Amino acid sequence: MNRIIFIVFLCGFPCSAQFPFRNTSLPWDDRVNDLVGRLTIPQIAHQMARGGQGIFASPAPAINELGIGPYSWNTECLAGDVKAGSATAFPQPIGMASTFSPGLVQRVAEAIGVEVRAKFNDFNARRIYGDHKGASCFSPVINIMRDPRWGRNQETFGEDPFLSGELAASFVQGLQGDHPRYIRANAGCKHFDVYAGPENIPVSRMSFNAIVSDRDWKTTFLPAFRRCVTAGTYSLMCSYNSINGVPSCANKELLTNILRNQWGFKGYVVSDDSALENIVTDHKYKPDFVSAAGAAVSAGVNLEISPNMITPVMLLLESAIILKLVDDATVRSRVKDLFYTRMRLGEFDPPEDNPYAKLGLKDVLTPEHVALTEEAAAKTIVLLKNQRNALPLKTAYFSKIAVVGPMGDNPSQMYGKYSVDLDKARVSTPRQALTKVGETFAYASGCERTSCKSYNDDDIKKAVQGSEVVVVALGTGSDLESEGNDRSNISLPGQQLALLQAAVKYAKNQIVILLLFSAGPLNVEWAEASEGVSAILQMSYPAQACGTALVRVLLNENGNSSPAGRLPYTWYKGDYTDLRMMTNYSMVNRTYRYASKDQIQDGIQYPFGYGLAYGFTENSGIVYTDLNLPKSVTAGDDFKGSVTVQNNGLYDVDEAVQIYLTWEDMSVPHPALQLVSFDRVHLTRGGSTVFSFDVTARNMAVYDAGVWKVLSGAVKIYAGGQQPGQTKKIEYSNVLEGSVLITDYAKLAN
């Protein structure tokens, strides 16, 4: 017995090092083929079945005879390394989208990738495996924010496919790194596809069938994912819903024809948690789990997340092969994509070859990452109202300042969903940060929770009276909007409006600043119209640096902290209570791209791309000049343009430059307006810059009869810091327009 054990020991890892899949001089495909060729179907099924979540569902098991250890697939890194201990907490993606800065998104993703990889290395060294221990991220979320009540809006980059796609590309590239051989951590864009509500109102997402036209599918719901693929993501996650009657995770048109055949995707598809079971239990698309396994793998799924099932769907693959529901070659092909990813992460190479293997816990919560999250939080802030230039505050110290409202000192709700573990020692709330701005300071939450079923008027009165500055912090928090939890309307929750009105009454014409913590629009018609509300700032979910970032912006610290965030979604008026619209996937009158003239005039509080800055009057502003465009472009070609942007204001500022396109005299249906380029630029006081941009052939294309076409005719190009012709204008900034003639005709690849 001892002799047998001794022989096994000698032929363990040292012997496995001689296998061709560990030979770094061989091509990747040869190495993967060698490894997978050594596996049995039961071994493959266990690799594909153990994507997470729970002790039965994760990790993917070791393959001892090959010297392969366990692997943990289920890692969330949307705004930091989630549920993996201390980590830097970055703002939620909807706030990051407000920055209109691909560069900042990339830097944040790089920091997240460093911390994820550092934790992964540490867990592996200690042989700790399971959920939230790996280097394969289920992030970013790039679904389109098509309804302001959807519970998961905070996880997205907003309503525009182009904005979402470009920010997704930046996130993917930042997370994965730029090493020519190895990836730091791999991205996983989700949820693929036509998933943008409902969660639970008026029906469950688990059984929801999204009825979508081919045009809306191809022009609104797919483009950001296509951009994610071209950016090099290693993974996508298929969604819970069905698309026109076919569950996303069994949808061959989606996962093979579009994703792999048309887009050339080489990575792996992971199911959302329990999505494979739902093929049977909720969608009733297949009669049993064996059939579901065959359908999912044939369609293009590689990896399963299950609700901690001892026998998940993928473990039935051997039966599915016997019943000829899927063939052996397809199953082996699917597991190859998983091992290819693990190879590119460096698992089967000498650690000294991989620079990311050197990362450790010393690289988590570094001073640089902490400074970056404060920078990011400050840049997410969108100034919606600034009556009589109340901001920036004229002094850094007041005799008395008050903070009231349920979000004034509420760290857990400030972080949003899918954020890192709350570390109270590192959190800065509005209450904590603003104590340093007043000789005396008063605080009253007014409500116990953000639902605010009642508020304490006496507490508000006591805090507010005699204050020179009153900060009212309202909003939703993840208690009211999150995965699995839609809002029924966009009203301020409970008695929050009454609380605000009381604060304004007791403030007696002092400065009242309204902070809104939410993933999207809230009904602020009263606050916008009220003379008693001096300023409104949309904070999104800024995470750990909220308070310090807020003070930085309110005081315009160092003369260069003017807000420049822009709304990545349309902010509607009223309460938005038409529940029928949540399940209607037509894009008619949804988002700025398809808004009707009546809707723009009467139904929109703040348009997409809107946001104010400090230091501008009737006689000073951001001035756009010298829009340079080619006179013509051949269909199928890209073109370049440029515009000069000058800051004639009182302070250094950032400006979110936005380039839009419209089509003239075209019979083919198309968006009313289309963002085609953007970035955030810094302008010193009195300074200017030339903003250069590219307009791609795909930006000029329209979708018709199943084909992307660039048609002959003129397109108009608009350059400014806002949409052209919007009703709610940024008065201190202009928009230029010019035309480019497209000659000839071209078809583009789908």
XYZ file of C-alpha atoms in Angstrom:
750
model
C 0.000 0.000 0.000
C 2.779 2.389 0.942
C 4.647 1.522 -2.256
C 1.565 2.369 -4.364
C 1.131 5.723 -2.642
C 4.823 6.459 -3.186
C 4.536 5.821 -6.930
C 1.464 8.063 -7.208
C 3.341 10.798 -5.404
C 6.278 10.594 -7.781
C 3.991 10.782 -10.838
C 1.928 13.700 -9.588
C 2.784 17.288 -10.502
C 6.419 16.669 -11.542
C 5.267 14.114 -14.117
C 2.420 16.314 -15.271
C 4.949 19.039 -16.063
C 6.012 16.915 -19.037
C 2.582 17.001 -20.682
C 2.476 19.058 -23.894
C -0.216 21.373 -22.458
C 2.470 22.723 -20.108
C 4.949 23.352 -22.911
C 5.046 27.136 -23.289
C 6.698 26.911 -26.705
C 3.613 25.297 -28.270
C 0.720 27.313 -29.756
C -2.235 27.876 -27.420
C -4.578 25.674 -29.477
C -2.145 22.749 -29.405
C -1.838 23.000 -25.643
C -5.586 23.202 -25.137
C -6.221 20.276 -27.476
C -3.676 18.158 -25.632
C -5.235 18.910 -22.243
C -8.846 18.360 -23.268
C -7.934 15.213 -25.203
C -6.880 13.650 -21.898
C -10.277 14.211 -20.226
C -13.286 11.939 -20.018
C -16.798 13.225 -20.581
C -17.631 12.960 -16.837
C -14.532 15.039 -16.053
C -15.559 17.606 -18.675
C -19.092 17.743 -17.289
C -17.765 18.533 -13.814
C -15.609 21.350 -15.224
C -18.601 22.853 -17.053
C -21.021 22.403 -14.145
C -19.054 24.109 -11.399
C -19.113 27.809 -12.258
C -20.579 28.831 -8.809
C -22.526 29.627 -6.510
C -22.120 27.773 -3.243
C -20.029 24.957 -1.835
C -21.582 22.358 -4.151
C -21.337 24.584 -7.226
C -17.797 25.951 -6.884
C -14.921 25.542 -7.538
C -14.364 23.514 -10.693
C -12.696 20.376 -9.286
C -9.040 19.433 -9.500
C -7.838 16.901 -12.079
C -5.177 15.261 -9.966
C -3.692 12.928 -12.563
C -2.829 15.946 -14.700
C -1.646 18.099 -11.816
C -4.468 20.590 -12.396
C -5.821 22.314 -9.318
C -9.339 23.588 -8.586
C -10.465 26.794 -10.259
C -12.901 29.429 -8.980
C -14.932 31.010 -11.786
C -17.452 33.098 -9.845
C -15.936 36.521 -9.172
C -17.807 39.835 -9.210
C -15.806 43.000 -9.821
C -18.363 45.525 -11.024
C -17.169 48.314 -8.697
C -14.388 46.499 -6.842
C -13.593 42.962 -5.703
C -16.925 41.832 -4.241
C -17.236 39.554 -1.177
C -13.520 38.884 -1.038
C -12.605 40.883 2.049
C -11.170 44.389 2.184
C -10.884 46.072 -1.192
C -11.197 49.529 -2.701
C -14.832 50.496 -3.270
C -15.338 52.397 -6.527
C -18.531 54.152 -7.693
C -21.256 52.119 -9.353
C -21.073 51.944 -13.180
C -24.029 54.302 -13.708
C -21.978 56.951 -11.927
C -18.849 56.056 -13.866
C -20.869 56.525 -17.056
C -21.674 60.053 -15.850
C -17.999 60.910 -16.108
C -18.119 60.512 -19.911
C -14.485 59.457 -19.546
C -13.274 56.190 -21.131
C -9.823 56.896 -19.716
C -11.074 57.121 -16.139
C -13.163 53.965 -16.552
C -10.063 52.163 -17.812
C -7.948 53.345 -14.872
C -10.621 52.240 -12.393
C -10.927 48.838 -14.094
C -7.155 48.456 -14.008
C -7.137 49.097 -10.257
C -9.950 46.591 -9.788
C -8.073 44.052 -11.914
C -4.937 44.483 -9.825
C -6.872 43.875 -6.591
C -8.785 40.895 -8.011
C -5.561 39.302 -9.224
C -3.781 40.046 -5.960
C -6.553 38.344 -3.978
C -6.603 35.420 -6.427
C -2.867 34.893 -5.996
C -3.213 34.987 -2.227
C -6.176 32.588 -2.136
C -4.374 30.167 -4.451
C -1.206 30.273 -2.364
C -3.288 29.323 0.674
C -5.292 26.751 -1.324
C -8.578 28.500 -0.644
C -11.092 28.048 -3.465
C -14.735 28.807 -4.155
C -16.985 31.749 -4.943
C -15.275 35.159 -5.056
C -11.800 33.646 -4.963
C -10.976 33.655 -8.677
C -9.689 35.930 -11.425
C -12.618 35.595 -13.848
C -15.021 38.491 -13.426
C -18.741 38.552 -14.150
C -18.386 42.208 -15.131
C -19.091 44.664 -16.733
C -22.887 44.924 -17.043
C -23.706 46.558 -20.374
C -27.448 46.143 -20.698
C -29.300 49.203 -21.929
C -31.104 51.389 -19.392
C -34.406 51.540 -21.277
C -36.749 52.057 -18.294
C -35.923 54.250 -15.265
C -37.698 51.866 -12.887
C -35.557 48.820 -13.658
C -33.825 47.636 -10.497
C -30.453 47.016 -12.130
C -29.915 50.392 -13.777
C -27.141 51.182 -11.292
C -25.037 48.338 -12.722
C -25.188 49.668 -16.301
C -23.475 52.415 -18.276
C -26.783 54.078 -19.184
C -29.170 54.198 -22.117
C -26.944 54.747 -25.139
C -25.474 51.717 -26.979
C -22.438 53.636 -28.217
C -21.588 55.150 -24.819
C -22.111 51.763 -23.153
C -19.977 49.977 -25.728
C -17.056 52.376 -25.522
C -17.034 52.358 -21.714
C -17.347 48.559 -21.747
C -14.315 48.352 -24.029
C -12.351 50.569 -21.648
C -13.374 48.428 -18.688
C -12.420 45.192 -20.455
C -9.026 46.516 -21.517
C -8.296 47.991 -18.085
C -9.278 44.841 -16.238
C -7.462 42.385 -18.501
C -4.300 44.437 -18.977
C -2.057 44.894 -21.982
C 0.478 42.097 -21.578
C 1.042 40.345 -24.941
C 0.772 36.851 -23.438
C -1.129 36.925 -20.128
C -4.292 38.531 -18.838
C -4.470 40.018 -15.351
C -8.120 39.036 -14.765
C -10.673 38.235 -17.412
C -13.795 40.270 -18.093
C -17.283 38.860 -18.598
C -19.813 41.169 -20.235
C -23.411 40.546 -19.210
C -26.349 39.907 -19.509
C -26.597 38.636 -23.091
C -29.200 39.672 -24.283
C -32.387 41.806 -24.448
C -32.345 42.017 -20.665
C -33.337 45.404 -19.251
C -36.293 44.728 -16.992
C -38.507 43.675 -15.485
C -36.992 42.106 -12.388
C -40.203 41.587 -10.441
C -42.702 44.265 -11.566
C -45.043 43.391 -13.172
C -43.645 39.872 -13.819
C -40.591 37.824 -12.828
C -37.417 38.032 -14.886
C -37.043 34.269 -14.519
C -39.867 33.561 -16.955
C -40.048 36.826 -18.892
C -40.147 36.591 -22.676
C -38.811 39.753 -24.314
C -40.624 40.310 -27.593
C -38.275 42.436 -29.657
C -38.209 43.442 -33.295
C -35.169 42.504 -35.332
C -34.368 46.196 -35.808
C -34.488 47.054 -32.095
C -32.499 43.943 -31.220
C -29.728 44.734 -33.674
C -29.604 48.516 -33.171
C -30.159 48.858 -29.421
C -29.532 45.648 -27.491
C -26.629 44.011 -29.369
C -24.165 46.830 -30.259
C -22.545 47.243 -26.822
C -21.938 43.493 -26.634
C -20.383 43.500 -30.077
C -18.026 46.241 -28.900
C -17.216 44.207 -25.808
C -16.212 41.307 -28.049
C -14.033 43.478 -30.302
C -12.352 44.815 -27.133
C -11.236 41.267 -26.343
C -13.444 40.060 -23.502
C -12.948 36.414 -22.632
C -16.519 35.810 -21.494
C -20.176 36.736 -21.778
C -23.048 35.730 -19.513
C -26.364 34.691 -21.024
C -29.436 36.175 -19.369
C -32.510 34.801 -17.606
C -35.109 35.918 -20.123
C -36.290 34.447 -23.384
C -35.929 36.364 -26.641
C -38.965 35.970 -28.872
C -39.790 32.659 -27.219
C -36.293 31.149 -26.955
C -34.392 31.286 -23.622
C -31.186 33.275 -23.976
C -29.111 30.393 -22.610
C -30.547 28.010 -25.218
C -30.573 30.506 -28.072
C -28.363 29.259 -30.901
C -29.083 32.324 -33.043
C -27.676 34.486 -30.247
C -24.838 32.374 -28.862
C -23.545 30.746 -32.051
C -24.785 32.482 -35.186
C -24.355 36.043 -33.920
C -21.736 35.747 -31.191
C -19.351 33.212 -32.671
C -20.020 33.102 -36.402
C -20.680 36.789 -37.105
C -18.539 38.406 -34.382
C -15.767 35.812 -34.152
C -15.962 35.428 -30.362
C -13.417 32.905 -29.025
C -14.240 32.959 -25.318
C -16.746 31.218 -23.077
C -20.414 31.796 -22.258
C -21.524 31.335 -18.663
C -25.152 31.033 -17.625
C -26.678 33.348 -15.084
C -27.444 31.678 -11.749
C -30.133 28.993 -12.308
C -30.748 30.107 -15.903
C -30.244 26.559 -17.190
C -32.828 25.119 -14.810
C -35.194 27.893 -15.873
C -35.150 26.537 -19.425
C -37.325 23.774 -17.950
C -38.952 25.165 -14.798
C -39.869 28.722 -15.818
C -39.726 28.988 -19.586
C -41.098 25.468 -20.180
C -38.901 25.370 -23.271
C -37.565 21.852 -22.644
C -39.219 18.938 -20.809
C -36.322 17.961 -18.512
C -32.815 18.905 -17.396
C -31.091 16.425 -19.728
C -32.755 18.162 -22.667
C -31.823 21.544 -21.189
C -28.169 20.485 -20.955
C -28.161 19.422 -24.597
C -29.916 22.584 -25.746
C -27.653 24.931 -23.772
C -24.372 23.375 -24.878
C -25.516 23.030 -28.493
C -26.547 26.693 -28.456
C -23.185 27.828 -27.125
C -23.055 27.719 -23.300
C -19.733 26.622 -21.764
C -20.209 27.011 -18.030
C -23.073 26.801 -15.549
C -23.872 28.795 -12.444
C -26.400 26.886 -10.382
C -28.227 27.604 -7.129
C -25.819 25.350 -5.205
C -27.231 22.164 -6.713
C -25.506 18.847 -5.993
C -26.547 17.707 -9.481
C -26.607 20.786 -11.721
C -27.791 20.635 -15.317
C -24.341 20.263 -16.889
C -23.651 17.069 -14.938
C -26.246 15.435 -17.181
C -24.173 15.935 -20.331
C -23.204 12.275 -20.638
C -26.907 11.354 -20.791
C -27.495 14.146 -23.300
C -24.749 12.706 -25.518
C -26.205 9.197 -25.287
C -29.615 10.573 -26.287
C -27.935 12.476 -29.165
C -29.137 15.837 -27.853
C -25.550 17.086 -28.238
C -22.453 15.420 -29.641
C -19.140 14.609 -27.996
C -17.189 16.995 -30.238
C -19.365 19.979 -29.269
C -18.993 19.239 -25.565
C -15.200 18.995 -25.898
C -15.153 22.211 -27.892
C -17.017 24.052 -25.132
C -14.628 22.986 -22.373
C -11.657 24.029 -24.515
C -12.770 27.662 -24.206
C -12.610 27.344 -20.415
C -9.101 25.903 -20.364
C -7.907 28.430 -22.934
C -8.904 31.202 -20.532
C -7.125 29.518 -17.645
C -4.012 29.189 -19.810
C -4.066 32.882 -20.677
C -4.349 33.659 -16.973
C -1.043 31.782 -16.652
C -2.221 28.795 -14.644
C -0.148 26.220 -16.550
C 2.988 28.301 -17.078
C 5.925 28.943 -14.727
C 4.874 31.790 -12.364
C 8.110 33.661 -13.030
C 6.991 34.167 -16.652
C 3.813 36.003 -15.620
C 4.141 39.529 -14.183
C 0.627 39.346 -12.735
C 1.667 36.377 -10.576
C 3.736 38.829 -8.505
C 0.702 40.797 -7.294
C -0.200 40.311 -3.631
C -2.163 41.819 -0.760
C 0.265 44.743 -0.680
C -1.410 45.844 -3.932
C -4.899 46.089 -2.381
C -6.246 49.378 -1.000
C -3.089 51.218 -1.941
C -2.928 54.996 -1.479
C -3.110 55.305 -5.262
C -6.342 53.283 -5.416
C -7.882 55.250 -2.555
C -7.012 58.522 -4.308
C -8.436 57.157 -7.558
C -11.800 56.282 -6.019
C -12.094 59.807 -4.606
C -11.255 61.259 -8.029
C -13.817 58.966 -9.625
C -16.519 59.805 -7.066
C -15.990 63.541 -7.612
C -16.176 63.141 -11.379
C -19.430 61.159 -11.234
C -21.331 64.089 -9.703
C -23.813 65.765 -12.064
C -24.890 69.334 -11.274
C -28.512 69.633 -12.395
C -29.430 73.021 -10.931
C -27.339 75.931 -9.671
C -29.656 78.812 -8.944
C -27.958 82.213 -8.954
C -24.580 80.438 -8.921
C -25.050 79.281 -5.337
C -22.205 76.838 -5.911
C -19.350 76.691 -5.406
C -19.772 77.723 -1.786
C -18.155 81.084 -1.273
C -16.283 80.108 1.867
C -14.827 76.889 3.212
C -16.211 77.488 6.704
C -19.666 78.371 8.042
C -21.033 79.214 11.464
C -23.548 76.380 11.135
C -24.186 73.718 8.540
C -26.877 71.039 8.572
C -27.219 67.673 6.854
C -30.667 66.085 6.824
C -32.265 63.151 5.055
C -32.003 59.358 5.030
C -28.937 59.302 2.752
C -26.929 61.782 4.798
C -25.116 59.136 6.817
C -26.034 55.817 5.227
C -22.906 53.966 4.039
C -24.511 50.673 3.021
C -27.019 52.422 0.745
C -24.361 54.765 -0.641
C -22.339 51.870 -2.038
C -25.110 50.353 -4.151
C -25.417 46.715 -5.167
C -22.482 44.464 -6.070
C -19.992 46.600 -4.203
C -17.140 45.491 -1.987
C -17.531 44.598 1.662
C -18.397 47.693 3.676
C -15.389 48.983 5.606
C -16.752 51.695 7.906
C -13.255 52.848 8.791
C -12.731 53.932 5.182
C -16.160 55.404 4.465
C -16.732 59.113 4.214
C -20.418 60.078 4.256
C -21.838 63.586 3.697
C -22.402 63.899 7.434
C -18.839 62.894 8.287
C -17.170 65.107 5.696
C -19.291 68.219 6.160
C -18.639 68.414 9.917
C -15.323 70.003 8.918
C -17.083 72.796 7.044
C -19.075 74.270 9.942
C -18.198 75.768 13.322
C -21.318 74.005 14.526
C -22.943 71.098 12.778
C -26.388 69.512 12.934
C -27.669 66.237 11.541
C -31.081 64.594 11.332
C -31.913 61.627 9.143
C -35.634 62.455 9.412
C -36.498 58.881 8.331
C -35.238 55.561 9.625
C -34.868 54.116 6.126
C -34.903 55.361 2.539
C -38.493 54.093 2.229
C -39.313 57.004 4.579
C -42.847 55.966 5.472
C -42.867 58.850 7.937
C -40.443 61.603 8.849
C -39.751 63.568 12.015
C -40.571 67.207 11.326
C -39.267 68.373 14.711
C -35.845 66.834 14.076
C -35.627 68.516 10.679
C -36.635 71.869 12.148
C -34.098 71.648 14.954
C -31.248 70.744 12.589
C -32.061 73.277 9.893
C -32.949 76.429 11.835
C -30.077 78.873 11.976
C -27.969 77.002 9.420
C -26.240 78.933 6.665
C -26.091 75.862 4.462
C -28.554 72.961 4.476
C -27.685 69.737 2.643
C -30.693 67.472 2.041
C -29.639 63.924 1.140
C -32.421 61.857 -0.427
C -32.712 58.884 -2.767
C -33.367 55.202 -3.066
C -30.424 52.979 -2.207
C -30.224 49.289 -2.971
C -33.039 48.608 -0.501
C -35.442 50.093 -3.054
C -33.716 49.375 -6.385
C -31.425 46.442 -7.042
C -31.257 43.043 -8.689
C -34.646 41.393 -8.272
C -36.277 44.630 -7.141
C -37.828 47.147 -9.541
C -39.430 50.447 -8.602
C -43.108 50.909 -9.417
C -42.516 54.605 -10.186
C -39.815 57.272 -9.954
C -41.343 59.310 -7.131
C -39.165 60.355 -4.229
C -39.782 57.436 -1.847
C -42.348 57.778 0.912
C -42.268 61.142 2.671
C -38.951 62.321 1.233
C -40.564 65.170 -0.715
C -42.328 66.366 2.441
C -38.988 66.208 4.270
C -37.367 68.339 1.562
C -40.192 70.853 1.664
C -39.877 71.113 5.443
C -36.133 71.696 5.175
C -36.692 74.479 2.647
C -39.338 76.068 4.877
C -37.148 76.064 7.987
C -34.041 77.182 6.084
C -35.660 80.584 5.453
C -33.906 81.470 2.212
C -30.492 80.125 3.173
C -28.593 77.866 0.762
C -30.327 74.500 0.340
C -28.439 71.822 -1.603
C -30.323 68.710 -2.658
C -28.282 65.527 -3.080
C -29.885 62.616 -4.912
C -28.539 59.095 -4.474
C -30.133 56.882 -7.093
C -29.486 54.954 -10.280
C -31.629 57.243 -12.371
C -34.455 59.760 -12.487
C -36.491 60.776 -9.481
C -39.419 63.173 -9.599
C -37.773 66.506 -8.764
C -40.196 68.835 -10.504
C -40.930 70.618 -7.235
C -37.238 71.018 -6.399
C -36.369 72.234 -9.887
C -39.101 74.875 -9.756
C -38.627 75.925 -6.113
C -36.759 79.141 -5.357
C -35.902 77.591 -2.020
C -33.742 74.836 -3.535
C -30.450 76.411 -4.518
C -28.745 73.452 -6.169
C -29.427 69.843 -7.156
C -26.651 67.289 -7.523
C -27.107 63.743 -8.794
C -24.692 61.609 -6.789
C -25.490 58.127 -8.156
C -23.769 55.604 -5.830
C -20.309 57.051 -5.094
C -19.132 54.450 -2.509
C -16.421 54.966 0.067
C -15.175 58.436 -0.924
C -18.629 60.026 -1.140
C -18.175 62.673 1.563
C -14.675 63.798 0.658
C -15.595 63.925 -3.029
C -18.721 65.952 -2.228
C -16.816 68.540 -0.202
C -14.212 68.747 -2.936
C -16.936 69.646 -5.443
C -19.031 71.939 -3.209
C -15.970 74.045 -2.428
C -14.357 73.705 -5.859
C -11.167 72.741 -4.076
C -7.971 74.099 -5.617
C -10.103 75.955 -8.145
C -10.321 72.869 -10.359
C -13.064 70.686 -8.844
C -16.036 72.032 -10.753
C -18.504 69.233 -11.513
C -18.594 68.017 -15.092
C -20.635 64.834 -14.876
C -23.294 64.372 -17.556
C -26.416 62.267 -17.428
C -25.953 58.936 -19.246
C -29.740 58.603 -19.409
C -32.831 60.689 -20.016
C -34.348 62.141 -16.829
C -38.131 62.061 -17.195
C -40.685 64.322 -15.552
C -43.420 63.069 -13.269
C -43.657 59.669 -11.606
C -43.435 57.422 -14.700
C -46.123 55.014 -13.542
C -47.149 53.232 -16.765
C -46.310 49.654 -15.754
C -47.230 48.290 -19.167
C -44.157 49.948 -20.616
C -41.706 47.846 -18.579
C -42.564 44.715 -20.556
C -42.864 46.468 -23.910
C -39.485 46.211 -25.634
C -40.272 48.572 -28.482
C -37.854 51.492 -28.468
C -40.525 53.958 -29.637
C -40.330 56.985 -27.300
C -37.578 55.354 -25.262
C -34.207 57.022 -24.681
C -33.018 60.185 -26.396
C -32.381 58.263 -29.631
C -36.077 57.601 -30.212
C -37.780 60.363 -28.231
C -40.661 62.095 -30.021
C -40.839 65.879 -30.273
C -43.781 65.948 -27.865
C -41.881 63.858 -25.350
C -38.824 66.114 -25.574
C -40.989 69.183 -25.036
C -43.306 67.954 -22.310
C -41.957 64.793 -20.718
C -38.234 65.305 -20.108
C -36.812 67.091 -17.075
C -33.137 66.823 -18.018
C -31.920 65.383 -21.331
C -29.288 62.738 -21.917
C -25.834 64.359 -21.763
C -26.997 67.208 -19.500
C -24.895 68.599 -16.680
C -23.748 72.013 -15.463
C -20.397 73.419 -14.310
C -19.282 76.402 -12.238
C -18.236 79.896 -13.155
C -20.291 80.782 -16.223
C -22.521 83.802 -16.787
C -24.323 85.368 -19.735
C -21.005 86.865 -20.817
C -18.793 83.807 -20.343
C -19.019 80.177 -21.224
C -17.665 77.133 -22.994
C -17.270 78.180 -26.614
C -17.065 75.728 -29.513
C -15.479 77.000 -32.750
C -13.811 75.727 -35.909
C -15.695 72.521 -36.598
C -13.593 70.823 -39.270
C -15.172 68.042 -41.322
C -14.430 66.524 -44.720
C -16.799 67.559 -47.476
C -17.438 63.944 -48.391
C -16.623 60.361 -47.454
C -16.933 57.139 -49.432
C -19.493 54.756 -47.947
C -17.755 52.156 -45.812
C -14.862 54.462 -44.853
C -14.375 56.260 -41.528
C -13.672 59.974 -41.347
C -11.953 62.312 -38.927
C -13.097 65.661 -37.607
C -12.050 68.216 -35.035
C -13.469 71.119 -33.053
C -11.899 73.772 -30.849
C -13.217 74.077 -27.288
C -12.445 77.147 -25.178
C -13.116 77.928 -21.509
C -14.068 81.577 -20.973
C -15.299 81.004 -17.422
C -13.988 81.847 -13.950
C -12.447 78.455 -13.112
C -10.541 75.545 -14.541
C -13.150 72.988 -15.633
C -13.643 69.648 -17.285
C -15.923 69.500 -20.303
C -17.728 66.440 -21.651
C -17.461 66.924 -25.410
C -20.276 65.198 -27.300
C -20.402 64.567 -31.060
C -23.791 63.601 -32.497
C -24.937 62.530 -35.947
C -28.264 62.699 -37.760
C -29.225 61.463 -41.215
C -30.848 63.703 -43.828
C -33.622 62.590 -46.173
C -33.386 58.858 -45.589
C -36.269 56.495 -46.170
C -34.763 53.773 -43.950
C -35.792 54.033 -40.259
C -33.023 55.242 -37.984
C -32.530 56.959 -34.602
C -33.482 60.609 -34.442
C -30.038 61.378 -33.020
C -26.930 59.272 -32.438
C -23.888 59.858 -30.220
C -20.794 58.989 -32.287
C -17.886 60.325 -30.212
C -17.296 61.724 -26.735
C -14.640 62.315 -24.100
C -13.943 64.375 -21.022
C -11.309 67.062 -21.509
C -9.689 69.442 -19.035
C -9.696 73.171 -19.787
C -7.761 75.697 -17.769
C -9.326 79.101 -17.214
C -9.016 80.943 -20.507
C -7.534 77.877 -22.147
C -8.612 75.895 -25.167
C -8.007 72.563 -26.820
C -8.606 70.976 -30.194
C -10.794 67.922 -29.779
C -10.217 65.385 -32.537
C -12.715 62.634 -33.198
C -13.417 59.714 -35.479
C -16.775 58.891 -37.013
C -16.742 55.250 -38.072
C -18.609 53.652 -40.937
C -20.625 51.711 -38.352
C -21.707 54.997 -36.762
C -23.011 56.112 -40.135
C -24.734 52.818 -40.939
C -28.452 52.128 -40.713
C -30.010 48.702 -40.248
C -32.461 47.592 -42.898
C -33.825 44.210 -43.950
C -31.276 42.317 -41.873
C -28.260 44.248 -43.172
C -26.135 47.141 -41.887
C -25.859 49.635 -44.745
C -24.081 52.916 -45.323
C -26.272 54.767 -47.803
C -25.417 57.704 -49.995
C -26.653 61.082 -48.808
C -25.745 63.765 -46.302
C -25.261 63.332 -42.565
C -25.173 66.210 -40.101
C -22.544 66.335 -37.396
C -23.104 68.311 -34.177
C -20.324 69.231 -31.755
C -20.908 70.630 -28.284
C -21.259 69.852 -24.616
C -24.905 68.838 -24.981
C -27.442 67.535 -27.469
C -28.411 69.833 -30.341
C -31.827 71.450 -30.053
C -32.640 70.185 -26.570
C -35.402 72.016 -24.710
C -33.468 72.193 -21.439
C -30.338 73.887 -22.720
C -26.999 74.551 -21.104
C -27.193 78.256 -21.744
C -23.511 79.070 -21.431
C -22.442 76.591 -24.125
C -23.082 76.463 -27.884
C -23.457 73.593 -30.362
C -21.937 73.663 -33.849
C -23.196 71.739 -36.847
C -21.816 70.718 -40.228
C -22.557 68.274 -43.034
C -20.665 65.432 -44.676
C -21.782 63.898 -47.949
C -21.628 60.095 -48.136
C -20.956 58.905 -51.658
C -21.614 55.423 -52.998
C -23.081 52.542 -50.961
C -21.619 49.856 -48.665
C -22.743 46.868 -46.645
C -21.081 46.205 -43.289
C -20.570 42.932 -41.482
C -23.256 42.169 -38.933
